[in-house]
Amino acid sequence: MPLFLIAGIGTGLATASQVIQGNVGDFSVNNGPWRTWPAAGSPNIDPYTRGHFLVYGRLPMSTFEAVEYIATADSEGSKLDPSCNYVIQGPMAPARWWRLTARQNDSHEIAPAESVLSQTALIEPNNHIKVVASREPQPGNWLRMPSQSYLEFTLTLFSPASSVKSGHAPVPLPKIVKEACS
Amino acid sequence: MRRRLFWIIAIVLLGLTVHLAYVLFVPNMEMNRIMSAAAETHGSNRFLVLDEQEAAQVLGQQSLAFVQGICVLDLAQGPVLVTLETPASYWMANVYSRKGDNIYSLNDRQVSEVPFSIVVERKKARLFTFELEETAPEDAAFRVSTGDRSGLFVVRVFVQDPAYRTRITRTLERSTCKAQLTAEAIQVPGSARTP
């Protein structure tokens, strides 16, 4: 009987967690290493997208206001490692402004250096960016990484262009390339 | 063999039940927690600008890029009038239902004058009832209808420079959120008129 309960509850929680995180199902859309939830903040939001935000105590914003992309792996598909440096480089999707953060999954706080904002970032020609994420200060756009074992990058496009709002189109986004590890 | 099949089916059914319960109820519980956390500290139908720590506790995310204000909407007594005083910056206002669905969005490009008002009201279920039309609430630039008795209003103002944070906070603090008592709610049964 206890085995039955453990197996049943474990299966239910594990499958729910996997779908909510976007690892299973069609509720999220992948764009390179970035993943977004197109139904976020829409009146027709599905329970899994709602869960993706609210289970972690976050209120979803409509795609009209903001589109959020989350990366837990680099462009090669390797899980992000906080002991490594990463270069986030490439074209940025058109939006009124954007914010790139490095955060721990359980952290509610985003320290100033753990985010790069479009209005203070150095933007290369053709709206390309180059951000170095590391624990040590770097020249140019530096994204300080948290000193925990888990890491994810979040790119939020505020007031995005209409081409971005649907969340389905392959919008231009920067690549995440692993560099040296300590 | 049958015994094993029975347990496999039982585990699958329990797993399905837990899966659905988690997906359907946990987000609602979390939204209730968000609204309760804000209402317990500051009450309903009151506009509040959150400091950085409160923003992390209530909204689950702290960002120094924003000044965030909220109002827990209690629509049981009638519509709620939110009057927003926003600085000349990028801002967005959202109304969330009790389930956490974003039912209304607005940003600075849609508003030409500040301060401006948003009325959030509850949809009336008029089936089988014959009620007189209530007095229309105070005129407002924007009107939002919801089927819920409660909800959450959130406004986020972008801080372009940390030096502007205090000024933006002070401007946003001039915003208000108040219940508009309908004629029905104001009427006290048996009250006598004084000459």
Coordinates of C-alpha atoms in Angstrom, one line a residue:
Chain A
M1 CA 0.0 0.0 0.0
P2 CA 2.7 2.6 0.9
L3 CA 4.5 1.6 -2.3
F4 CA 1.3 2.2 -4.3
L5 CA 0.9 5.7 -2.7
I6 CA 4.5 6.7 -3.3
A7 CA 4.5 5.5 -6.9
G8 CA 1.1 7.1 -7.7
I9 CA 1.9 10.5 -6.0
G10 CA 5.4 10.5 -7.4
T11 CA 4.3 9.8 -10.9
G12 CA 1.6 12.5 -10.7
L13 CA 3.9 15.2 -9.3
A14 CA 6.8 14.3 -11.7
T15 CA 4.6 14.4 -14.8
A16 CA 2.9 17.7 -13.7
S17 CA 6.3 19.2 -13.0
Q18 CA 7.7 18.2 -16.4
V19 CA 4.8 19.6 -18.3
I20 CA 4.8 22.8 -16.2
Q21 CA 8.5 23.3 -16.9
G22 CA 7.9 22.8 -20.6
N23 CA 10.0 19.6 -21.0
V24 CA 6.9 17.7 -22.1
G25 CA 3.9 18.8 -24.2
D26 CA 3.3 21.6 -26.7
F27 CA 2.6 24.4 -24.2
S28 CA 5.9 26.0 -24.6
V29 CA 7.9 26.9 -27.7
N30 CA 11.6 26.5 -28.1
N31 CA 13.8 28.9 -30.0
G32 CA 17.4 27.7 -29.8
P33 CA 18.3 27.5 -26.1
W34 CA 15.4 29.8 -25.2
R35 CA 11.9 28.6 -24.2
T36 CA 8.8 30.7 -24.0
W37 CA 5.1 30.2 -23.1
P38 CA 3.0 31.8 -25.9
A39 CA -0.3 31.6 -24.0
A40 CA 1.1 33.5 -21.0
G41 CA -1.2 36.3 -19.9
S42 CA -3.8 35.6 -22.5
P43 CA -7.5 35.1 -21.7
N44 CA -7.2 31.6 -23.1
I45 CA -4.3 30.6 -20.9
D46 CA -4.0 26.8 -20.4
P47 CA -3.6 25.3 -16.9
Y48 CA 0.0 24.3 -17.6
T49 CA 1.1 27.7 -18.6
R50 CA -0.8 29.2 -15.7
G51 CA 1.0 26.6 -13.5
H52 CA 4.4 27.5 -15.0
F53 CA 4.1 31.0 -13.6
L54 CA 1.9 30.7 -10.5
V55 CA 3.4 27.5 -9.0
Y56 CA 6.5 29.7 -8.5
G57 CA 4.4 32.6 -7.3
R58 CA 4.8 34.7 -10.4
L59 CA 2.0 36.5 -12.2
P60 CA 2.0 36.0 -16.0
M61 CA 2.3 39.1 -18.1
S62 CA 0.4 39.2 -21.4
T63 CA 2.5 38.9 -24.6
F64 CA 1.2 42.3 -25.4
E65 CA 3.3 43.7 -22.5
A66 CA 6.2 41.3 -22.3
V67 CA 7.5 38.0 -23.7
E68 CA 9.7 36.0 -21.4
Y69 CA 12.3 33.5 -22.6
I70 CA 14.0 31.1 -20.2
A71 CA 17.2 29.2 -20.9
T72 CA 18.4 26.4 -18.7
A73 CA 20.9 25.0 -21.3
D74 CA 23.4 26.6 -23.7
S75 CA 23.1 26.5 -27.5
E76 CA 24.9 23.1 -27.5
G77 CA 22.2 21.7 -25.3
S78 CA 24.4 21.3 -22.2
K79 CA 22.8 22.3 -18.9
L80 CA 24.0 25.7 -17.6
D81 CA 26.8 25.4 -15.1
P82 CA 27.3 28.4 -12.7
S83 CA 31.0 27.5 -12.5
C84 CA 31.5 28.3 -16.2
N85 CA 31.5 31.6 -18.1
Y86 CA 29.0 32.1 -20.9
V87 CA 28.9 34.5 -23.8
I88 CA 25.4 35.5 -24.8
Q89 CA 25.8 36.9 -28.3
G90 CA 23.8 37.6 -31.4
P91 CA 20.7 39.4 -32.6
M92 CA 18.2 40.8 -30.2
A93 CA 14.5 40.6 -31.1
P94 CA 12.8 43.9 -31.6
A95 CA 11.2 45.3 -28.5
R96 CA 10.9 48.6 -26.7
W97 CA 13.4 47.5 -24.1
W98 CA 14.7 44.2 -22.8
R99 CA 16.2 42.7 -19.7
L100 CA 18.6 39.8 -19.4
T101 CA 19.0 38.2 -16.0
A102 CA 20.9 35.3 -14.4
R103 CA 19.0 33.8 -11.6
Q104 CA 18.6 30.9 -9.3
N105 CA 15.4 29.0 -9.7
D106 CA 14.3 29.6 -6.1
S107 CA 15.5 33.2 -5.9
H108 CA 12.9 36.0 -5.8
E109 CA 15.5 38.7 -5.8
I110 CA 17.4 40.0 -8.8
A111 CA 20.5 42.0 -7.8
P112 CA 21.4 44.9 -10.0
A113 CA 24.5 43.2 -11.4
E114 CA 22.5 40.0 -12.1
S115 CA 20.7 41.8 -14.9
V116 CA 21.6 43.7 -18.0
L117 CA 19.1 46.3 -19.2
S118 CA 18.8 47.5 -22.8
Q119 CA 19.0 51.1 -21.9
T120 CA 22.4 50.7 -20.2
A121 CA 23.8 47.9 -22.4
L122 CA 26.3 48.4 -25.1
I123 CA 24.5 47.4 -28.3
E124 CA 26.4 46.4 -31.4
P125 CA 25.4 47.4 -34.9
N126 CA 22.3 45.7 -36.3
N127 CA 20.9 45.4 -32.8
H128 CA 23.3 42.6 -31.8
I129 CA 24.4 42.2 -28.3
K130 CA 27.4 40.6 -26.5
V131 CA 27.0 39.8 -22.8
V132 CA 29.6 37.9 -20.8
A133 CA 28.1 36.0 -17.8
S134 CA 30.6 35.2 -15.2
R135 CA 31.2 35.5 -11.5
E136 CA 34.2 37.8 -12.0
P137 CA 33.8 41.3 -13.5
Q138 CA 34.2 41.5 -17.3
P139 CA 34.7 44.4 -19.7
G140 CA 31.6 45.4 -21.8
N141 CA 28.3 44.0 -20.8
W142 CA 28.8 41.9 -17.7
L143 CA 26.1 39.7 -16.2
R144 CA 27.1 38.6 -12.7
M145 CA 26.1 35.0 -12.1
P146 CA 24.7 33.8 -8.8
S147 CA 26.9 31.5 -6.7
Q148 CA 24.5 28.7 -6.4
S149 CA 24.4 25.3 -8.1
Y150 CA 21.4 26.1 -10.3
L151 CA 21.4 28.7 -13.0
E152 CA 19.0 29.9 -15.6
F153 CA 19.0 32.9 -17.9
T154 CA 15.9 34.9 -18.4
L155 CA 15.4 37.3 -21.3
T156 CA 12.3 39.5 -21.1
L157 CA 11.3 41.6 -24.0
F158 CA 9.0 44.4 -22.9
S159 CA 6.5 45.9 -25.3
P160 CA 7.8 43.6 -28.1
A161 CA 7.3 44.1 -31.8
S162 CA 4.2 42.4 -33.2
S163 CA 6.4 39.7 -34.9
V164 CA 7.4 38.6 -31.4
K165 CA 4.1 38.7 -29.6
S166 CA 2.7 35.5 -31.0
G167 CA 5.6 33.6 -29.5
H168 CA 5.4 31.1 -32.3
A169 CA 7.5 32.8 -34.9
P170 CA 11.3 32.1 -35.0
V171 CA 12.3 35.5 -33.7
P172 CA 16.0 36.4 -33.7
L173 CA 17.6 35.7 -30.3
P174 CA 21.2 35.5 -29.1
K175 CA 23.1 32.3 -28.7
I176 CA 24.5 31.1 -25.4
V177 CA 28.1 29.8 -25.7
K178 CA 30.0 28.1 -22.9
E179 CA 33.5 29.4 -22.2
A180 CA 36.0 28.6 -19.6
C181 CA 34.9 26.8 -16.4
S182 CA 36.6 27.2 -13.0
Chain B
M1 CA -0.8 -11.3 -13.4
R2 CA -4.2 -9.8 -12.8
R3 CA -3.0 -8.6 -9.4
R4 CA -0.1 -6.8 -11.0
L5 CA -2.3 -5.3 -13.7
F6 CA -4.7 -4.0 -11.0
W7 CA -1.9 -2.2 -9.1
I8 CA -0.5 -0.7 -12.3
I9 CA -3.9 0.7 -13.2
A10 CA -4.3 1.9 -9.7
I11 CA -1.0 3.7 -9.7
V12 CA -1.8 5.3 -13.1
L13 CA -5.2 6.5 -11.8
L14 CA -3.7 7.9 -8.6
G15 CA -0.9 9.5 -10.6
L16 CA -3.5 11.1 -13.0
T17 CA -5.5 12.4 -10.0
V18 CA -2.4 13.9 -8.4
H19 CA -1.3 15.4 -11.7
L20 CA -4.6 17.1 -12.3
A21 CA -5.0 18.2 -8.7
Y22 CA -1.5 19.8 -8.7
V23 CA -2.0 21.5 -12.1
L24 CA -5.5 22.8 -11.3
F25 CA -5.3 23.6 -7.6
V26 CA -1.7 24.7 -6.8
P27 CA -1.8 27.8 -9.0
N28 CA -5.1 28.8 -7.5
M29 CA -3.7 28.3 -4.0
E30 CA -0.7 30.4 -4.9
M31 CA -2.9 33.2 -6.3
N32 CA -4.9 33.1 -3.1
R33 CA -1.7 33.4 -1.1
I34 CA -0.6 36.4 -3.2
M35 CA -3.9 38.2 -2.6
S36 CA -4.1 37.2 1.1
A37 CA -0.6 38.4 1.7
A38 CA -1.4 41.8 0.2
A39 CA -4.8 42.1 1.8
E40 CA -3.8 41.0 5.3
T41 CA -1.1 43.6 5.5
H42 CA -2.8 46.5 3.8
G43 CA -6.5 45.6 3.3
S44 CA -8.6 45.4 0.1
N45 CA -9.4 48.3 -2.2
R46 CA -6.3 50.2 -1.2
F47 CA -3.5 51.2 -3.5
L48 CA -0.1 50.3 -2.2
V49 CA 3.3 50.9 -3.7
L50 CA 5.5 47.9 -2.8
D51 CA 9.0 48.3 -1.6
E52 CA 11.6 45.9 -2.9
Q53 CA 11.2 43.4 -0.1
E54 CA 7.4 43.4 -0.3
A55 CA 7.5 43.0 -4.1
A56 CA 9.5 39.8 -3.6
Q57 CA 7.2 38.5 -0.8
V58 CA 3.9 39.4 -2.5
L59 CA 4.5 39.2 -6.3
G60 CA 7.3 36.6 -6.1
Q61 CA 9.7 38.7 -8.0
Q62 CA 11.8 41.6 -7.1
S63 CA 13.2 43.7 -9.8
L64 CA 15.1 46.9 -9.3
A65 CA 14.1 47.7 -12.8
F66 CA 10.5 48.4 -11.6
V67 CA 8.5 50.2 -9.1
Q68 CA 5.4 48.1 -8.5
G69 CA 2.0 49.0 -7.1
I70 CA -0.9 46.8 -6.3
C71 CA -4.5 46.9 -5.2
V72 CA -6.4 43.8 -4.0
L73 CA -9.8 44.2 -5.6
D74 CA -12.9 43.3 -3.5
L75 CA -15.8 43.6 -5.9
A76 CA -18.4 42.2 -3.5
Q77 CA -19.8 45.6 -2.6
G78 CA -19.6 47.1 -6.0
P79 CA -17.2 48.4 -8.6
V80 CA -13.7 49.5 -7.7
L81 CA -12.3 52.7 -9.1
V82 CA -8.5 52.8 -9.6
T83 CA -7.1 56.2 -10.3
L84 CA -3.6 56.0 -11.5
E85 CA -1.0 58.8 -11.3
T86 CA 1.9 57.5 -13.5
P87 CA 5.2 59.2 -14.3
A88 CA 6.4 59.9 -17.8
S89 CA 8.0 56.5 -18.2
Y90 CA 7.2 53.1 -19.6
W91 CA 4.6 51.4 -17.4
M92 CA 2.1 48.7 -17.7
A93 CA -1.1 48.0 -15.7
N94 CA -2.7 44.6 -15.4
V95 CA -5.9 43.2 -13.8
Y96 CA -5.7 39.6 -12.7
S97 CA -8.6 37.4 -12.0
R98 CA -8.9 35.3 -8.8
K99 CA -7.4 32.4 -10.7
G100 CA -4.4 34.5 -11.7
D101 CA -5.4 35.1 -15.3
N102 CA -4.4 38.4 -16.8
I103 CA -7.8 39.7 -17.9
Y104 CA -6.8 43.3 -18.8
S105 CA -3.6 45.0 -19.8
L106 CA -2.8 48.6 -20.4
N107 CA 0.4 50.6 -21.0
D108 CA 1.6 54.2 -21.3
R109 CA 1.1 54.3 -25.0
Q110 CA -2.6 53.8 -24.7
V111 CA -3.2 56.7 -22.3
S112 CA -2.9 60.3 -23.3
E113 CA -3.6 62.0 -20.0
V114 CA -2.7 61.3 -16.4
P115 CA -4.2 60.8 -13.9
F116 CA -6.7 58.5 -15.4
S117 CA -9.2 56.0 -14.0
I118 CA -10.0 52.4 -14.5
V119 CA -13.2 50.9 -13.2
V120 CA -13.2 47.2 -12.4
E121 CA -16.7 45.8 -12.0
R122 CA -18.3 42.5 -11.6
K123 CA -20.4 41.1 -14.4
K124 CA -24.0 40.9 -13.3
A125 CA -25.8 37.6 -13.6
R126 CA -29.2 38.8 -14.7
L127 CA -30.8 35.5 -15.5
F128 CA -34.2 35.2 -13.7
T129 CA -33.8 38.5 -11.9
F130 CA -35.5 41.7 -12.6
E131 CA -33.3 44.5 -11.2
L132 CA -33.4 48.2 -11.9
E133 CA -30.2 49.5 -13.6
E134 CA -27.8 50.6 -10.9
T135 CA -26.4 54.1 -11.1
A136 CA -23.5 54.0 -13.4
P137 CA -20.2 54.4 -11.5
E138 CA -18.1 57.5 -11.8
D139 CA -17.0 58.0 -15.4
A140 CA -13.7 56.4 -16.1
A141 CA -11.4 56.2 -19.0
F142 CA -11.3 52.4 -18.9
R143 CA -13.7 49.8 -17.7
V144 CA -13.0 46.1 -16.9
S145 CA -15.6 43.5 -16.2
T146 CA -14.9 40.2 -14.5
G147 CA -16.9 37.3 -13.3
D148 CA -15.0 37.1 -10.1
R149 CA -15.8 38.7 -6.7
S150 CA -12.1 39.6 -6.3
G151 CA -9.0 40.2 -8.2
L152 CA -5.7 41.9 -8.2
F153 CA -4.6 45.1 -9.9
V154 CA -0.9 45.5 -10.6
V155 CA 1.0 48.4 -12.1
R156 CA 4.7 48.2 -12.9
V157 CA 6.7 51.3 -13.7
F158 CA 10.0 51.0 -15.4
V159 CA 12.9 52.7 -13.6
Q160 CA 15.3 53.9 -16.2
D161 CA 17.8 55.1 -13.7
P162 CA 18.0 54.2 -10.0
A163 CA 18.2 57.9 -9.3
Y164 CA 14.6 58.2 -10.4
R165 CA 13.2 55.5 -8.2
T166 CA 12.2 57.8 -5.3
R167 CA 10.5 60.2 -7.6
I168 CA 8.6 57.5 -9.5
T169 CA 7.6 56.0 -6.1
R170 CA 6.3 59.3 -4.9
T171 CA 4.3 59.9 -8.1
L172 CA 2.8 56.4 -8.0
E173 CA 1.9 56.8 -4.4
R174 CA -0.6 59.5 -5.4
S175 CA -2.7 56.8 -7.1
T176 CA -5.8 55.6 -5.4
C177 CA -8.0 52.5 -5.3
K178 CA -11.4 52.7 -3.7
A179 CA -14.7 50.8 -3.7
Q180 CA -17.6 52.6 -5.4
L181 CA -20.6 51.8 -3.3
T182 CA -23.6 51.1 -5.4
A183 CA -27.1 52.5 -4.4
E184 CA -28.0 49.0 -3.4
A185 CA -25.1 48.7 -1.0
I186 CA -25.5 52.2 0.5
Q187 CA -29.2 51.7 1.2
V188 CA -29.7 50.6 4.9
P189 CA -32.9 48.7 5.4
G190 CA -35.3 50.4 7.8
S191 CA -33.4 53.6 8.0
A192 CA -35.5 56.6 8.7
R193 CA -35.2 59.9 6.9
T194 CA -34.6 62.9 9.0
P195 CA -36.6 66.0 8.1

